[in-house]
PDB file of C-alpha atoms and ligand atoms in Angstrom:
ATOM      1  CA  MET A   1     -24.816   0.235  23.761  1.00 83.00           C
ATOM      2  CA  LYS A   2     -22.011   1.026  21.298  1.00 91.00           C
ATOM      3  CA  PRO A   3     -22.407   3.805  18.731  1.00 94.00           C
ATOM      4  CA  SER A   4     -23.122   2.609  15.196  1.00 97.00           C
ATOM      5  CA  ALA A   5     -20.598   2.796  12.351  1.00 98.00           C
ATOM      6  CA  GLU A   6     -21.003   3.413   8.617  1.00 98.00           C
ATOM      7  CA  ALA A   7     -18.638   0.562   7.729  1.00 98.00           C
ATOM      8  CA  LEU A   8     -17.667  -2.698   9.389  1.00 99.00           C
ATOM      9  CA  VAL A   9     -14.616  -4.467   7.985  1.00 99.00           C
ATOM     10  CA  ILE A  10     -14.595  -8.171   8.868  1.00 99.00           C
ATOM     11  CA  ALA A  11     -11.135  -9.682   8.426  1.00 98.00           C
ATOM     12  CA  ALA A  12      -9.749 -13.168   9.003  1.00 98.00           C
ATOM     13  CA  HIS A  13      -6.237 -11.969   9.909  1.00 98.00           C
ATOM     14  CA  PRO A  14      -4.460  -8.781  10.950  1.00 98.00           C
ATOM     15  CA  ASP A  15      -3.344  -7.135   7.623  1.00 98.00           C
ATOM     16  CA  ASP A  16      -6.241  -8.458   5.450  1.00 98.00           C
ATOM     17  CA  ALA A  17      -8.155  -5.195   5.860  1.00 98.00           C
ATOM     18  CA  GLU A  18      -5.093  -3.178   4.827  1.00 98.00           C
ATOM     19  CA  PHE A  19      -4.265  -5.260   1.753  1.00 98.00           C
ATOM     20  CA  GLY A  20      -7.901  -5.323   0.659  1.00 98.00           C
ATOM     21  CA  ALA A  21      -9.343  -1.981   1.591  1.00 98.00           C
ATOM     22  CA  ALA A  22      -6.985   0.454   3.421  1.00 98.00           C
ATOM     23  CA  GLY A  23      -7.180   3.098   0.674  1.00 98.00           C
ATOM     24  CA  THR A  24     -10.968   3.027   0.759  1.00 98.00           C
ATOM     25  CA  VAL A  25     -11.050   3.023   4.580  1.00 99.00           C
ATOM     26  CA  ALA A  26      -8.724   6.070   4.632  1.00 98.00           C
ATOM     27  CA  ARG A  27     -11.022   7.896   2.202  1.00 98.00           C
ATOM     28  CA  TRP A  28     -14.075   7.090   4.339  1.00 98.00           C
ATOM     29  CA  THR A  29     -12.504   8.286   7.584  1.00 98.00           C
ATOM     30  CA  ARG A  30     -11.356  11.503   5.827  1.00 98.00           C
ATOM     31  CA  GLU A  31     -14.995  12.023   4.895  1.00 98.00           C
ATOM     32  CA  GLY A  32     -15.852  11.703   8.579  1.00 98.00           C
ATOM     33  CA  LYS A  33     -17.320   8.199   8.365  1.00 98.00           C
ATOM     34  CA  GLN A  34     -17.060   5.843  11.331  1.00 98.00           C
ATOM     35  CA  VAL A  35     -15.237   2.599  10.535  1.00 98.00           C
ATOM     36  CA  VAL A  36     -14.853  -0.431  12.829  1.00 98.00           C
ATOM     37  CA  TYR A  37     -12.706  -3.539  12.279  1.00 99.00           C
ATOM     38  CA  LEU A  38     -13.645  -7.027  13.439  1.00 99.00           C
ATOM     39  CA  VAL A  39     -10.522  -9.208  13.195  1.00 99.00           C
ATOM     40  CA  CYS A  40     -11.386 -12.872  13.710  1.00 98.00           C
ATOM     41  CA  THR A  41      -7.968 -14.427  14.337  1.00 98.00           C
ATOM     42  CA  SER A  42      -4.698 -12.930  15.539  1.00 98.00           C
ATOM     43  CA  GLY A  43      -2.728 -14.484  12.675  1.00 98.00           C
ATOM     44  CA  GLU A  44      -0.518 -16.544  14.964  1.00 97.00           C
ATOM     45  CA  LYS A  45       0.470 -18.984  12.179  1.00 97.00           C
ATOM     46  CA  GLY A  46       1.598 -16.287   9.761  1.00 94.00           C
ATOM     47  CA  THR A  47       5.353 -16.714   9.840  1.00 95.00           C
ATOM     48  CA  ALA A  48       8.226 -18.618   8.230  1.00 94.00           C
ATOM     49  CA  ASP A  49      10.419 -17.954  11.293  1.00 94.00           C
ATOM     50  CA  ARG A  50      11.027 -21.307  13.054  1.00 96.00           C
ATOM     51  CA  THR A  51      11.972 -19.545  16.281  1.00 96.00           C
ATOM     52  CA  MET A  52       8.748 -17.530  16.553  1.00 96.00           C
ATOM     53  CA  GLU A  53       6.209 -18.641  19.168  1.00 97.00           C
ATOM     54  CA  PRO A  54       2.551 -18.453  18.053  1.00 97.00           C
ATOM     55  CA  LEU A  55       1.446 -16.629  21.195  1.00 97.00           C
ATOM     56  CA  ARG A  56       4.175 -14.047  20.793  1.00 98.00           C
ATOM     57  CA  LEU A  57       3.313 -13.576  17.125  1.00 98.00           C
ATOM     58  CA  ALA A  58      -0.367 -13.078  18.005  1.00 98.00           C
ATOM     59  CA  GLY A  59       0.602 -10.223  20.325  1.00 98.00           C
ATOM     60  CA  ILE A  60       2.875  -8.663  17.706  1.00 98.00           C
ATOM     61  CA  ARG A  61       0.221  -8.896  15.011  1.00 98.00           C
ATOM     62  CA  GLU A  62      -2.542  -7.441  17.176  1.00 98.00           C
ATOM     63  CA  GLY A  63      -0.234  -4.510  17.909  1.00 98.00           C
ATOM     64  CA  GLU A  64       0.501  -4.092  14.193  1.00 98.00           C
ATOM     65  CA  GLN A  65      -3.207  -4.181  13.409  1.00 98.00           C
ATOM     66  CA  GLU A  66      -3.977  -1.572  16.046  1.00 98.00           C
ATOM     67  CA  ALA A  67      -1.223   0.712  14.729  1.00 98.00           C
ATOM     68  CA  ALA A  68      -2.504   0.407  11.144  1.00 98.00           C
ATOM     69  CA  ALA A  69      -6.085   1.060  12.220  1.00 98.00           C
ATOM     70  CA  ARG A  70      -5.042   4.107  14.259  1.00 98.00           C
ATOM     71  CA  LEU A  71      -3.164   5.502  11.269  1.00 98.00           C
ATOM     72  CA  LEU A  72      -6.222   5.038   9.048  1.00 98.00           C
ATOM     73  CA  GLY A  73      -8.579   6.683  11.532  1.00 98.00           C
ATOM     74  CA  VAL A  74     -10.487   3.470  12.301  1.00 98.00           C
ATOM     75  CA  ARG A  75     -12.535   4.021  15.458  1.00 98.00           C
ATOM     76  CA  GLU A  76     -12.233   0.594  17.010  1.00 98.00           C
ATOM     77  CA  VAL A  77     -10.637  -2.818  16.446  1.00 98.00           C
ATOM     78  CA  GLU A  78     -12.308  -5.844  17.968  1.00 98.00           C
ATOM     79  CA  PHE A  79     -10.409  -9.168  18.039  1.00 98.00           C
ATOM     80  CA  LEU A  80     -12.298 -12.471  18.260  1.00 98.00           C
ATOM     81  CA  ARG A  81      -9.051 -14.463  18.818  1.00 98.00           C
ATOM     82  CA  LEU A  82     -10.295 -17.548  16.994  1.00 98.00           C
ATOM     83  CA  PRO A  83      -7.563 -19.948  15.811  1.00 98.00           C
ATOM     84  CA  ASP A  84      -5.589 -18.909  12.731  1.00 98.00           C
ATOM     85  CA  GLN A  85      -6.121 -21.479   9.930  1.00 98.00           C
ATOM     86  CA  GLY A  86      -9.006 -22.717  12.039  1.00 98.00           C
ATOM     87  CA  LEU A  87     -12.079 -20.711  10.981  1.00 98.00           C
ATOM     88  CA  GLU A  88     -15.045 -22.970  10.324  1.00 98.00           C
ATOM     89  CA  ASP A  89     -18.554 -22.351   9.080  1.00 98.00           C
ATOM     90  CA  THR A  90     -20.403 -23.034  12.338  1.00 98.00           C
ATOM     91  CA  PRO A  91     -23.531 -21.541  13.929  1.00 98.00           C
ATOM     92  CA  GLU A  92     -21.313 -20.188  16.745  1.00 98.00           C
ATOM     93  CA  PHE A  93     -18.961 -18.321  14.422  1.00 98.00           C
ATOM     94  CA  ARG A  94     -21.893 -16.992  12.391  1.00 98.00           C
ATOM     95  CA  LYS A  95     -23.438 -15.742  15.607  1.00 98.00           C
ATOM     96  CA  MET A  96     -20.275 -13.791  16.475  1.00 98.00           C
ATOM     97  CA  ILE A  97     -20.501 -12.025  13.102  1.00 98.00           C
ATOM     98  CA  VAL A  98     -24.244 -11.425  13.527  1.00 98.00           C
ATOM     99  CA  ARG A  99     -23.537  -9.982  16.969  1.00 98.00           C
ATOM    100  CA  ALA A 100     -21.017  -7.507  15.496  1.00 98.00           C
ATOM    101  CA  ILE A 101     -23.381  -6.506  12.678  1.00 98.00           C
ATOM    102  CA  ARG A 102     -26.218  -5.923  15.118  1.00 98.00           C
ATOM    103  CA  THR A 103     -23.899  -4.028  17.481  1.00 98.00           C
ATOM    104  CA  TYR A 104     -22.340  -1.628  14.944  1.00 98.00           C
ATOM    105  CA  ARG A 105     -25.331  -1.480  12.521  1.00 98.00           C
ATOM    106  CA  PRO A 106     -23.190  -0.707   9.445  1.00 98.00           C
ATOM    107  CA  VAL A 107     -24.430   0.517   6.068  1.00 98.00           C
ATOM    108  CA  THR A 108     -21.504  -1.277   4.414  1.00 98.00           C
ATOM    109  CA  VAL A 109     -19.822  -4.557   5.339  1.00 99.00           C
ATOM    110  CA  VAL A 110     -16.392  -5.265   3.831  1.00 99.00           C
ATOM    111  CA  THR A 111     -14.880  -8.770   3.817  1.00 99.00           C
ATOM    112  CA  SER A 112     -13.091 -11.211   1.520  1.00 98.00           C
ATOM    113  CA  ASP A 113     -14.755 -12.823  -1.493  1.00 98.00           C
ATOM    114  CA  PRO A 114     -15.319 -16.507  -0.682  1.00 98.00           C
ATOM    115  CA  TYR A 115     -15.708 -17.442  -4.347  1.00 98.00           C
ATOM    116  CA  ARG A 116     -12.145 -16.888  -5.481  1.00 98.00           C
ATOM    117  CA  ARG A 117     -11.170 -20.156  -7.136  1.00 97.00           C
ATOM    118  CA  TYR A 118      -8.424 -22.650  -6.305  1.00 97.00           C
ATOM    119  CA  ILE A 119      -5.596 -21.179  -4.216  1.00 96.00           C
ATOM    120  CA  TRP A 120      -7.197 -18.937  -1.597  1.00 96.00           C
ATOM    121  CA  HIS A 121      -6.552 -19.013   2.146  1.00 97.00           C
ATOM    122  CA  ARG A 122      -9.167 -21.246   3.691  1.00 98.00           C
ATOM    123  CA  ASP A 123      -9.865 -18.636   6.416  1.00 98.00           C
ATOM    124  CA  HIS A 124     -10.597 -16.054   3.666  1.00 98.00           C
ATOM    125  CA  ARG A 125     -13.034 -18.446   1.998  1.00 98.00           C
ATOM    126  CA  ILE A 126     -14.794 -19.348   5.257  1.00 98.00           C
ATOM    127  CA  ILE A 127     -15.054 -15.787   6.580  1.00 98.00           C
ATOM    128  CA  GLY A 128     -16.502 -14.555   3.284  1.00 98.00           C
ATOM    129  CA  GLN A 129     -19.152 -17.248   3.265  1.00 98.00           C
ATOM    130  CA  VAL A 130     -20.041 -16.878   6.942  1.00 98.00           C
ATOM    131  CA  THR A 131     -20.264 -13.085   6.630  1.00 98.00           C
ATOM    132  CA  LEU A 132     -22.518 -13.313   3.560  1.00 98.00           C
ATOM    133  CA  ASP A 133     -24.816 -15.628   5.510  1.00 98.00           C
ATOM    134  CA  ALA A 134     -24.671 -13.434   8.615  1.00 98.00           C
ATOM    135  CA  VAL A 135     -25.674 -10.323   6.632  1.00 98.00           C
ATOM    136  CA  PHE A 136     -28.514 -12.152   4.938  1.00 97.00           C
ATOM    137  CA  PRO A 137     -30.658 -13.460   6.458  1.00 97.00           C
ATOM    138  CA  PHE A 138     -29.330 -13.974  10.015  1.00 97.00           C
ATOM    139  CA  ALA A 139     -28.626 -10.348  11.073  1.00 97.00           C
ATOM    140  CA  ARG A 140     -31.899  -9.260   9.475  1.00 97.00           C
ATOM    141  CA  ASP A 141     -34.310 -11.764  11.014  1.00 96.00           C
ATOM    142  CA  HIS A 142     -35.444 -11.334  14.584  1.00 94.00           C
ATOM    143  CA  LEU A 143     -36.103 -15.057  14.974  1.00 95.00           C
ATOM    144  CA  ALA A 144     -32.466 -15.903  14.177  1.00 96.00           C
ATOM    145  CA  TYR A 145     -30.509 -16.118  17.438  1.00 95.00           C
ATOM    146  CA  PRO A 146     -33.397 -14.996  19.690  1.00 95.00           C
ATOM    147  CA  ASP A 147     -31.020 -14.666  22.649  1.00 96.00           C
ATOM    148  CA  LEU A 148     -29.299 -11.763  20.854  1.00 97.00           C
ATOM    149  CA  LEU A 149     -32.661 -10.048  20.773  1.00 95.00           C
ATOM    150  CA  ASP A 150     -32.985 -10.658  24.512  1.00 95.00           C
ATOM    151  CA  GLU A 151     -29.657  -8.835  24.925  1.00 95.00           C
ATOM    152  CA  GLY A 152     -31.117  -5.841  23.127  1.00 96.00           C
ATOM    153  CA  LEU A 153     -29.376  -6.507  19.796  1.00 97.00           C
ATOM    154  CA  GLU A 154     -32.104  -5.633  17.318  1.00 97.00           C
ATOM    155  CA  PRO A 155     -32.136  -7.044  13.763  1.00 98.00           C
ATOM    156  CA  HIS A 156     -30.219  -4.975  11.225  1.00 98.00           C
ATOM    157  CA  LYS A 157     -30.302  -4.672   7.427  1.00 98.00           C
ATOM    158  CA  VAL A 158     -26.901  -4.088   5.830  1.00 98.00           C
ATOM    159  CA  ARG A 159     -27.285  -2.118   2.614  1.00 98.00           C
ATOM    160  CA  GLU A 160     -24.068  -2.944   0.780  1.00 98.00           C
ATOM    161  CA  MET A 161     -21.231  -5.483   0.795  1.00 98.00           C
ATOM    162  CA  LEU A 162     -17.787  -4.989  -0.698  1.00 99.00           C
ATOM    163  CA  LEU A 163     -15.772  -8.171  -1.200  1.00 98.00           C
ATOM    164  CA  PHE A 164     -12.017  -7.864  -1.710  1.00 98.00           C
ATOM    165  CA  GLY A 165      -9.780 -10.440  -3.377  1.00 98.00           C
ATOM    166  CA  SER A 166     -12.515 -11.010  -5.963  1.00 98.00           C
ATOM    167  CA  GLU A 167     -12.142 -12.531  -9.429  1.00 98.00           C
ATOM    168  CA  ASP A 168     -15.485 -10.993 -10.343  1.00 98.00           C
ATOM    169  CA  VAL A 169     -14.815  -7.264  -9.932  1.00 97.00           C
ATOM    170  CA  ASN A 170     -17.775  -4.962 -10.550  1.00 97.00           C
ATOM    171  CA  PHE A 171     -16.759  -1.957  -8.396  1.00 97.00           C
ATOM    172  CA  ARG A 172     -13.561   0.069  -8.230  1.00 97.00           C
ATOM    173  CA  SER A 173     -12.947   2.482  -5.384  1.00 98.00           C
ATOM    174  CA  ASP A 174     -10.751   5.534  -6.074  1.00 98.00           C
ATOM    175  CA  ILE A 175      -7.690   5.534  -3.786  1.00 98.00           C
ATOM    176  CA  THR A 176      -5.563   8.029  -5.736  1.00 98.00           C
ATOM    177  CA  ALA A 177      -5.621  10.488  -2.814  1.00 98.00           C
ATOM    178  CA  THR A 178      -5.071   7.839  -0.121  1.00 98.00           C
ATOM    179  CA  LEU A 179      -2.435   5.525  -1.636  1.00 98.00           C
ATOM    180  CA  ASP A 180       0.223   6.883   0.731  1.00 98.00           C
ATOM    181  CA  MET A 181      -2.011   6.045   3.695  1.00 98.00           C
ATOM    182  CA  LYS A 182      -2.460   2.502   2.388  1.00 98.00           C
ATOM    183  CA  VAL A 183       1.301   2.052   2.042  1.00 98.00           C
ATOM    184  CA  ALA A 184       1.898   3.487   5.539  1.00 98.00           C
ATOM    185  CA  ALA A 185      -0.790   1.221   7.013  1.00 98.00           C
ATOM    186  CA  LEU A 186       0.762  -1.821   5.305  1.00 98.00           C
ATOM    187  CA  ARG A 187       4.168  -0.866   6.721  1.00 98.00           C
ATOM    188  CA  CYS A 188       2.662  -1.177  10.219  1.00 98.00           C
ATOM    189  CA  HIS A 189       2.441  -4.939   9.537  1.00 98.00           C
ATOM    190  CA  GLU A 190       6.190  -5.286   9.775  1.00 97.00           C
ATOM    191  CA  SER A 191       6.148  -9.029  10.602  1.00 96.00           C
ATOM    192  CA  GLN A 192       4.281  -9.695   7.344  1.00 96.00           C
ATOM    193  CA  ILE A 193       5.816  -7.091   5.042  1.00 96.00           C
ATOM    194  CA  ARG A 194       9.304  -8.380   5.914  1.00 93.00           C
ATOM    195  CA  GLU A 195       8.360 -11.827   4.588  1.00 92.00           C
ATOM    196  CA  LEU A 196       6.607 -10.445   1.504  1.00 92.00           C
ATOM    197  CA  GLY A 197      10.063  -9.668   0.069  1.00 90.00           C
ATOM    198  CA  LYS A 198       9.209  -6.487  -1.864  1.00 92.00           C
ATOM    199  CA  ASN A 199      12.199  -4.150  -2.173  1.00 91.00           C
ATOM    200  CA  ASP A 200      10.030  -1.165  -2.935  1.00 96.00           C
ATOM    201  CA  LEU A 201       6.672  -1.626  -1.223  1.00 97.00           C
ATOM    202  CA  LYS A 202       5.280   1.681  -2.412  1.00 97.00           C
ATOM    203  CA  ALA A 203       6.109   0.998  -6.068  1.00 98.00           C
ATOM    204  CA  TRP A 204       4.569  -2.461  -5.772  1.00 98.00           C
ATOM    205  CA  VAL A 205       1.323  -1.158  -4.187  1.00 98.00           C
ATOM    206  CA  ARG A 206       1.146   1.651  -6.753  1.00 98.00           C
ATOM    207  CA  GLU A 207       1.510  -0.778  -9.664  1.00 98.00           C
ATOM    208  CA  TRP A 208      -1.110  -3.098  -8.194  1.00 98.00           C
ATOM    209  CA  SER A 209      -3.542  -0.204  -7.566  1.00 98.00           C
ATOM    210  CA  CYS A 210      -2.927   1.137 -11.066  1.00 98.00           C
ATOM    211  CA  SER A 211      -3.906  -2.223 -12.605  1.00 98.00           C
ATOM    212  CA  MET A 212      -7.032  -2.276 -10.392  1.00 97.00           C
ATOM    213  CA  ALA A 213      -8.012   1.134 -11.825  1.00 97.00           C
ATOM    214  CA  GLU A 214      -7.896  -0.023 -15.445  1.00 94.00           C
ATOM    215  CA  GLY A 215     -10.946   0.998 -17.413  1.00 91.00           C
ATOM    216  CA  THR A 216     -11.947   3.716 -14.928  1.00 92.00           C
ATOM    217  CA  GLU A 217     -11.409   7.469 -14.686  1.00 93.00           C
ATOM    218  CA  CYS A 218      -9.276   7.157 -11.565  1.00 94.00           C
ATOM    219  CA  GLU A 219      -5.539   6.613 -11.510  1.00 97.00           C
ATOM    220  CA  LEU A 220      -5.360   4.204  -8.555  1.00 98.00           C
ATOM    221  CA  ALA A 221      -8.068   1.939  -7.164  1.00 98.00           C
ATOM    222  CA  GLU A 222      -9.058  -0.939  -4.934  1.00 98.00           C
ATOM    223  CA  ALA A 223     -11.294  -3.489  -6.635  1.00 98.00           C
ATOM    224  CA  PHE A 224     -14.283  -5.273  -5.139  1.00 98.00           C
ATOM    225  CA  HIS A 225     -17.272  -7.382  -5.939  1.00 98.00           C
ATOM    226  CA  ARG A 226     -20.082  -5.117  -4.749  1.00 98.00           C
ATOM    227  CA  ILE A 227     -23.459  -6.429  -3.653  1.00 98.00           C
ATOM    228  CA  GLU A 228     -26.410  -4.144  -3.027  1.00 98.00           C
ATOM    229  CA  ILE A 229     -28.930  -5.743  -0.728  1.00 96.00           C
ATOM    230  CA  ALA A 230     -32.567  -5.084  -1.572  1.00 88.00           C
ATOM    231  CA  ARG A 231     -34.505  -3.410   1.197  1.00 71.00           C
TER     232      ARG A 231
HETATM  233 ZN1   ZN B 301      -5.454 -13.208   5.533  1.00 65.49          ZN
END
């Protein structure tokens, strides 16, 4: 049986966790919290380079994700290797998420907000919805996926969800002390940062984090829609 973790970050693609929550993850690991990543695809369609082979890109992006996670002090990265641009809301996919939740037994689950309107990567929308459903009620109820119970994966109640990419922000996490870690973790995703076309990545991340901190005491923040799940 694997040791439990305080936080489980469930991402559609390598780099989603860093864009959405690296500053917060760095703060947690500094505090001694255990953080695990579940990355559902290997991002093999994320390129504008016509000469790049999807399989090769998947390998590159998994390596970039592992480097970023190592830098942030993340304990473990698990890849599901589902198809990029191919996540669907199915009982099988939901079960994979339930399995991870029951394995790592997190207090907090972090993923993308499925309710961002209009232009939003379909994988981000699907993963947010499937994760919400997996947390409640499927990971909680022993009669959901009874074969998981047979494997020894007991039901688990997640206490809190943090959704990044939200248009309905109700929680801002202070990343003033960990901004540099976020920038360094983003730099690990070289294949993606190159195509982002920012001359000064650090200045861009700082400006973005500063706007996320508006109306709070902190200087720099990551913004989430936070859900507390009743016991
Ligand atoms: Zn993504």
